[in-house]
Amino acid sequence: MVHIFINYRKGGGAYAAALLDALLSERFGEDQVFRAAKSVVAGSDFAESILKAVSECQVMLVVVDPGWSDKFNTLKGGSPDTFDWVQKEIEEAFRLNRIVVPVLLSGADRLRQDDLPAPLVRLAFLQYLRFDYRNVRQDSIYMAEHLARVSPSIGDRYVAQLRRSSGFRSFLLALGKGLGRE
């Protein structure tokens, strides 16, 4: 079972999603973080893999880069067969009552309900986290702490990893490393 699902668009958000995946995988374990480009196995059914991961996740992180909301309007004017996986994944997470957390990248403004398609308006009211390229370690530590708080099984895994790494001293060393001190 994957605990954290990273939802992102190709383009600017994809690089941030990959970095976020690496940093959160360090904290919780690689098997606990789902990112389509890494996690969907070659030869498997993409749609099935994505929907299964959404159904099993506890938290979905929605990576929002500048102009993220505008892409929904662009897709509306597209061909009738245009399908938006970003929207589908978020809708599915809402339908399954998963915790959904917008993650605003550098330069991204808070989401506004008027800029979102009707099924995603709820995103505008959710508390968000920031992930800034100038503070990736600090922001990922802060994010990990919040994820551990909102989801008990993620929190249990986080605490267990701290204990395995010989307790409080290791936690302080990891925190220092995250803050650029060694």
PDB file of C-alpha atoms in Angstrom:
ATOM      1  CA  MET A   1       0.000   0.000   0.000  1.00  0.00           C
ATOM      2  CA  VAL A   2       1.304   3.426  -0.997  1.00  0.00           C
ATOM      3  CA  HIS A   3       0.673   6.159   1.550  1.00  0.00           C
ATOM      4  CA  ILE A   4       1.559   9.282  -0.455  1.00  0.00           C
ATOM      5  CA  PHE A   5       0.417   9.905  -4.035  1.00  0.00           C
ATOM      6  CA  ILE A   6       2.109  12.763  -5.914  1.00  0.00           C
ATOM      7  CA  ASN A   7      -0.191  14.356  -8.491  1.00  0.00           C
ATOM      8  CA  TYR A   8       1.567  16.633 -11.010  1.00  0.00           C
ATOM      9  CA  ARG A   9       1.553  17.963 -14.544  1.00  0.00           C
ATOM     10  CA  LYS A  10       4.309  17.323 -17.038  1.00  0.00           C
ATOM     11  CA  GLY A  11       6.467  20.377 -17.478  1.00  0.00           C
ATOM     12  CA  GLY A  12       7.664  22.564 -14.609  1.00  0.00           C
ATOM     13  CA  GLY A  13       5.774  20.614 -11.981  1.00  0.00           C
ATOM     14  CA  ALA A  14       7.328  17.299 -13.038  1.00  0.00           C
ATOM     15  CA  TYR A  15      10.819  18.254 -11.872  1.00  0.00           C
ATOM     16  CA  ALA A  16       9.497  19.429  -8.519  1.00  0.00           C
ATOM     17  CA  ALA A  17       7.428  16.233  -8.206  1.00  0.00           C
ATOM     18  CA  ALA A  18      10.547  14.120  -8.846  1.00  0.00           C
ATOM     19  CA  LEU A  19      12.528  16.036  -6.216  1.00  0.00           C
ATOM     20  CA  LEU A  20       9.661  15.846  -3.741  1.00  0.00           C
ATOM     21  CA  ASP A  21       9.393  12.116  -4.419  1.00  0.00           C
ATOM     22  CA  ALA A  22      13.114  11.629  -3.691  1.00  0.00           C
ATOM     23  CA  LEU A  23      13.025  13.660  -0.479  1.00  0.00           C
ATOM     24  CA  LEU A  24       9.840  12.067   0.892  1.00  0.00           C
ATOM     25  CA  SER A  25      11.071   8.597  -0.112  1.00  0.00           C
ATOM     26  CA  GLU A  26      14.179   9.260   2.012  1.00  0.00           C
ATOM     27  CA  ARG A  27      11.917   9.902   4.998  1.00  0.00           C
ATOM     28  CA  PHE A  28       9.172   7.306   4.549  1.00  0.00           C
ATOM     29  CA  GLY A  29      10.648   4.721   2.185  1.00  0.00           C
ATOM     30  CA  GLU A  30      10.486   4.546  -1.596  1.00  0.00           C
ATOM     31  CA  ASP A  31       7.609   2.069  -1.535  1.00  0.00           C
ATOM     32  CA  GLN A  32       5.454   4.602   0.336  1.00  0.00           C
ATOM     33  CA  VAL A  33       5.518   7.337  -2.322  1.00  0.00           C
ATOM     34  CA  PHE A  34       3.742   6.980  -5.682  1.00  0.00           C
ATOM     35  CA  ARG A  35       4.737   9.113  -8.664  1.00  0.00           C
ATOM     36  CA  ALA A  36       3.472   7.829 -12.019  1.00  0.00           C
ATOM     37  CA  ALA A  37       6.746   8.259 -13.924  1.00  0.00           C
ATOM     38  CA  LYS A  38       8.538   6.129 -11.322  1.00  0.00           C
ATOM     39  CA  SER A  39       5.840   3.823 -10.027  1.00  0.00           C
ATOM     40  CA  VAL A  40       3.840   2.579 -13.021  1.00  0.00           C
ATOM     41  CA  VAL A  41       5.516  -0.648 -14.114  1.00  0.00           C
ATOM     42  CA  ALA A  42       6.344  -1.110 -17.803  1.00  0.00           C
ATOM     43  CA  GLY A  43       3.714  -3.196 -19.556  1.00  0.00           C
ATOM     44  CA  SER A  44       1.038  -2.583 -16.928  1.00  0.00           C
ATOM     45  CA  ASP A  45      -2.257  -0.855 -17.618  1.00  0.00           C
ATOM     46  CA  PHE A  46      -1.606   2.841 -16.904  1.00  0.00           C
ATOM     47  CA  ALA A  47      -5.187   3.725 -15.952  1.00  0.00           C
ATOM     48  CA  GLU A  48      -5.541   0.704 -13.668  1.00  0.00           C
ATOM     49  CA  SER A  49      -2.203   1.435 -11.972  1.00  0.00           C
ATOM     50  CA  ILE A  50      -3.062   5.089 -11.361  1.00  0.00           C
ATOM     51  CA  LEU A  51      -6.561   4.453 -10.041  1.00  0.00           C
ATOM     52  CA  LYS A  52      -5.345   1.619  -7.806  1.00  0.00           C
ATOM     53  CA  ALA A  53      -2.657   3.870  -6.317  1.00  0.00           C
ATOM     54  CA  VAL A  54      -5.183   6.652  -5.690  1.00  0.00           C
ATOM     55  CA  SER A  55      -7.533   4.182  -3.992  1.00  0.00           C
ATOM     56  CA  GLU A  56      -4.733   2.907  -1.735  1.00  0.00           C
ATOM     57  CA  CYS A  57      -3.155   6.247  -0.836  1.00  0.00           C
ATOM     58  CA  GLN A  58      -3.881   8.106   2.337  1.00  0.00           C
ATOM     59  CA  VAL A  59      -2.664  11.499   1.179  1.00  0.00           C
ATOM     60  CA  MET A  60      -2.512  13.055  -2.277  1.00  0.00           C
ATOM     61  CA  LEU A  61      -0.069  15.903  -2.809  1.00  0.00           C
ATOM     62  CA  VAL A  62      -1.183  18.109  -5.705  1.00  0.00           C
ATOM     63  CA  VAL A  63       1.880  19.881  -7.128  1.00  0.00           C
ATOM     64  CA  VAL A  64       0.826  23.352  -8.314  1.00  0.00           C
ATOM     65  CA  ASP A  65       3.229  25.372 -10.427  1.00  0.00           C
ATOM     66  CA  PRO A  66       2.608  28.920 -11.730  1.00  0.00           C
ATOM     67  CA  GLY A  67      -0.179  28.831 -14.305  1.00  0.00           C
ATOM     68  CA  TRP A  68      -1.388  25.402 -13.139  1.00  0.00           C
ATOM     69  CA  SER A  69      -5.068  26.449 -13.123  1.00  0.00           C
ATOM     70  CA  ASP A  70      -4.803  27.933 -16.627  1.00  0.00           C
ATOM     71  CA  LYS A  71      -4.101  24.490 -18.076  1.00  0.00           C
ATOM     72  CA  PHE A  72      -7.657  23.385 -17.297  1.00  0.00           C
ATOM     73  CA  ASN A  73      -9.005  26.167 -19.535  1.00  0.00           C
ATOM     74  CA  THR A  74      -6.597  25.173 -22.309  1.00  0.00           C
ATOM     75  CA  LEU A  75      -7.806  21.576 -22.136  1.00  0.00           C
ATOM     76  CA  LYS A  76     -11.474  22.647 -22.282  1.00  0.00           C
ATOM     77  CA  GLY A  77     -10.861  24.123 -25.729  1.00  0.00           C
ATOM     78  CA  GLY A  78      -9.054  20.957 -26.864  1.00  0.00           C
ATOM     79  CA  SER A  79     -10.404  18.093 -28.867  1.00  0.00           C
ATOM     80  CA  PRO A  80     -13.351  16.068 -27.512  1.00  0.00           C
ATOM     81  CA  ASP A  81     -11.022  13.185 -26.666  1.00  0.00           C
ATOM     82  CA  THR A  82      -8.760  15.348 -24.470  1.00  0.00           C
ATOM     83  CA  PHE A  83      -8.511  13.681 -21.089  1.00  0.00           C
ATOM     84  CA  ASP A  84      -6.868  15.276 -18.070  1.00  0.00           C
ATOM     85  CA  TRP A  85      -5.292  12.727 -15.722  1.00  0.00           C
ATOM     86  CA  VAL A  86      -4.418  15.437 -13.185  1.00  0.00           C
ATOM     87  CA  GLN A  87      -8.090  16.288 -12.810  1.00  0.00           C
ATOM     88  CA  LYS A  88      -9.204  12.629 -12.845  1.00  0.00           C
ATOM     89  CA  GLU A  89      -6.757  11.707 -10.052  1.00  0.00           C
ATOM     90  CA  ILE A  90      -7.887  14.607  -7.846  1.00  0.00           C
ATOM     91  CA  GLU A  91     -11.575  13.862  -8.463  1.00  0.00           C
ATOM     92  CA  GLU A  92     -10.986  10.226  -7.538  1.00  0.00           C
ATOM     93  CA  ALA A  93      -9.165  11.224  -4.332  1.00  0.00           C
ATOM     94  CA  PHE A  94     -12.079  13.486  -3.374  1.00  0.00           C
ATOM     95  CA  ARG A  95     -14.582  10.734  -4.176  1.00  0.00           C
ATOM     96  CA  LEU A  96     -12.680   8.313  -1.923  1.00  0.00           C
ATOM     97  CA  ASN A  97     -12.340  10.899   0.876  1.00  0.00           C
ATOM     98  CA  ARG A  98      -8.550  10.957   0.770  1.00  0.00           C
ATOM     99  CA  ILE A  99      -6.591  13.799   2.316  1.00  0.00           C
ATOM    100  CA  VAL A 100      -5.661  16.169  -0.521  1.00  0.00           C
ATOM    101  CA  VAL A 101      -2.954  18.772   0.027  1.00  0.00           C
ATOM    102  CA  PRO A 102      -2.106  21.407  -2.578  1.00  0.00           C
ATOM    103  CA  VAL A 103       1.671  21.960  -2.733  1.00  0.00           C
ATOM    104  CA  LEU A 104       2.423  25.400  -4.134  1.00  0.00           C
ATOM    105  CA  LEU A 105       5.755  25.717  -5.915  1.00  0.00           C
ATOM    106  CA  SER A 106       7.807  28.904  -6.117  1.00  0.00           C
ATOM    107  CA  GLY A 107       5.795  31.622  -7.827  1.00  0.00           C
ATOM    108  CA  ALA A 108       2.464  29.790  -7.593  1.00  0.00           C
ATOM    109  CA  ASP A 109      -0.370  31.761  -6.057  1.00  0.00           C
ATOM    110  CA  ARG A 110      -2.996  30.337  -3.746  1.00  0.00           C
ATOM    111  CA  LEU A 111      -5.679  28.544  -5.740  1.00  0.00           C
ATOM    112  CA  ARG A 112      -8.876  30.477  -6.467  1.00  0.00           C
ATOM    113  CA  GLN A 113     -12.202  28.737  -6.930  1.00  0.00           C
ATOM    114  CA  ASP A 114     -13.033  30.854 -10.005  1.00  0.00           C
ATOM    115  CA  ASP A 115      -9.961  29.468 -11.788  1.00  0.00           C
ATOM    116  CA  LEU A 116     -10.797  25.792 -11.238  1.00  0.00           C
ATOM    117  CA  PRO A 117     -13.174  23.399 -12.995  1.00  0.00           C
ATOM    118  CA  ALA A 118     -16.310  22.752 -10.909  1.00  0.00           C
ATOM    119  CA  PRO A 119     -15.215  19.286  -9.644  1.00  0.00           C
ATOM    120  CA  LEU A 120     -11.975  20.779  -8.259  1.00  0.00           C
ATOM    121  CA  VAL A 121     -13.309  23.947  -6.600  1.00  0.00           C
ATOM    122  CA  ARG A 122     -12.807  22.299  -3.210  1.00  0.00           C
ATOM    123  CA  LEU A 123      -9.020  22.592  -3.761  1.00  0.00           C
ATOM    124  CA  ALA A 124      -9.247  26.364  -3.308  1.00  0.00           C
ATOM    125  CA  PHE A 125     -10.404  25.896   0.284  1.00  0.00           C
ATOM    126  CA  LEU A 126      -7.805  23.351   1.372  1.00  0.00           C
ATOM    127  CA  GLN A 127      -4.796  24.329   3.436  1.00  0.00           C
ATOM    128  CA  TYR A 128      -1.717  24.190   1.267  1.00  0.00           C
ATOM    129  CA  LEU A 129       1.993  23.670   1.809  1.00  0.00           C
ATOM    130  CA  ARG A 130       4.847  25.419   0.022  1.00  0.00           C
ATOM    131  CA  PHE A 131       7.755  23.746  -1.766  1.00  0.00           C
ATOM    132  CA  ASP A 132      10.270  26.396  -2.769  1.00  0.00           C
ATOM    133  CA  TYR A 133      13.429  25.658  -4.756  1.00  0.00           C
ATOM    134  CA  ARG A 134      15.371  27.821  -2.284  1.00  0.00           C
ATOM    135  CA  ASN A 135      14.294  25.727   0.701  1.00  0.00           C
ATOM    136  CA  VAL A 136      13.765  22.164  -0.559  1.00  0.00           C
ATOM    137  CA  ARG A 137      15.225  20.411   2.515  1.00  0.00           C
ATOM    138  CA  GLN A 138      13.436  22.576   5.064  1.00  0.00           C
ATOM    139  CA  ASP A 139      10.161  22.468   3.144  1.00  0.00           C
ATOM    140  CA  SER A 140      10.338  18.678   2.744  1.00  0.00           C
ATOM    141  CA  ILE A 141      11.034  18.211   6.480  1.00  0.00           C
ATOM    142  CA  TYR A 142       8.102  20.504   7.303  1.00  0.00           C
ATOM    143  CA  MET A 143       5.917  18.600   4.815  1.00  0.00           C
ATOM    144  CA  ALA A 144       6.956  15.212   6.275  1.00  0.00           C
ATOM    145  CA  GLU A 145       6.011  16.425   9.752  1.00  0.00           C
ATOM    146  CA  HIS A 146       2.595  17.556   8.511  1.00  0.00           C
ATOM    147  CA  LEU A 147       1.997  14.308   6.646  1.00  0.00           C
ATOM    148  CA  ALA A 148       2.883  12.381   9.796  1.00  0.00           C
ATOM    149  CA  ARG A 149       0.349  14.476  11.707  1.00  0.00           C
ATOM    150  CA  VAL A 150      -2.581  14.146   9.269  1.00  0.00           C
ATOM    151  CA  SER A 151      -2.198  10.431   8.627  1.00  0.00           C
ATOM    152  CA  PRO A 152      -1.620   8.075  11.559  1.00  0.00           C
ATOM    153  CA  SER A 153      -0.018   5.289   9.520  1.00  0.00           C
ATOM    154  CA  ILE A 154       2.358   7.731   7.833  1.00  0.00           C
ATOM    155  CA  GLY A 155       3.137   9.120  11.287  1.00  0.00           C
ATOM    156  CA  ASP A 156       3.766   5.627  12.669  1.00  0.00           C
ATOM    157  CA  ARG A 157       6.154   4.912   9.802  1.00  0.00           C
ATOM    158  CA  TYR A 158       7.941   8.240  10.360  1.00  0.00           C
ATOM    159  CA  VAL A 159       8.423   7.563  14.079  1.00  0.00           C
ATOM    160  CA  ALA A 160       9.503   3.964  13.413  1.00  0.00           C
ATOM    161  CA  GLN A 161      12.148   5.183  10.973  1.00  0.00           C
ATOM    162  CA  LEU A 162      13.442   7.641  13.562  1.00  0.00           C
ATOM    163  CA  ARG A 163      13.686   4.836  16.129  1.00  0.00           C
ATOM    164  CA  ARG A 164      15.477   2.514  13.687  1.00  0.00           C
ATOM    165  CA  SER A 165      18.018   5.208  13.009  1.00  0.00           C
ATOM    166  CA  SER A 166      18.957   5.183  16.742  1.00  0.00           C
ATOM    167  CA  GLY A 167      16.559   7.724  18.044  1.00  0.00           C
ATOM    168  CA  PHE A 168      16.755  11.335  18.928  1.00  0.00           C
ATOM    169  CA  ARG A 169      20.446  11.839  18.104  1.00  0.00           C
ATOM    170  CA  SER A 170      19.845  10.627  14.545  1.00  0.00           C
ATOM    171  CA  PHE A 171      16.788  12.853  14.310  1.00  0.00           C
ATOM    172  CA  LEU A 172      18.885  15.868  15.275  1.00  0.00           C
ATOM    173  CA  LEU A 173      21.593  14.892  12.792  1.00  0.00           C
ATOM    174  CA  ALA A 174      18.997  14.480  10.045  1.00  0.00           C
ATOM    175  CA  LEU A 175      17.411  17.790  10.944  1.00  0.00           C
ATOM    176  CA  GLY A 176      20.835  19.455  10.907  1.00  0.00           C
ATOM    177  CA  LYS A 177      21.600  17.905   7.539  1.00  0.00           C
ATOM    178  CA  GLY A 178      18.266  19.180   6.251  1.00  0.00           C
ATOM    179  CA  LEU A 179      19.154  22.666   7.449  1.00  0.00           C
ATOM    180  CA  GLY A 180      22.542  22.517   5.706  1.00  0.00           C
ATOM    181  CA  ARG A 181      24.603  21.777   8.838  1.00  0.00           C
ATOM    182  CA  GLU A 182      26.678  18.641   9.274  1.00  0.00           C
TER     183      GLU A 182
END
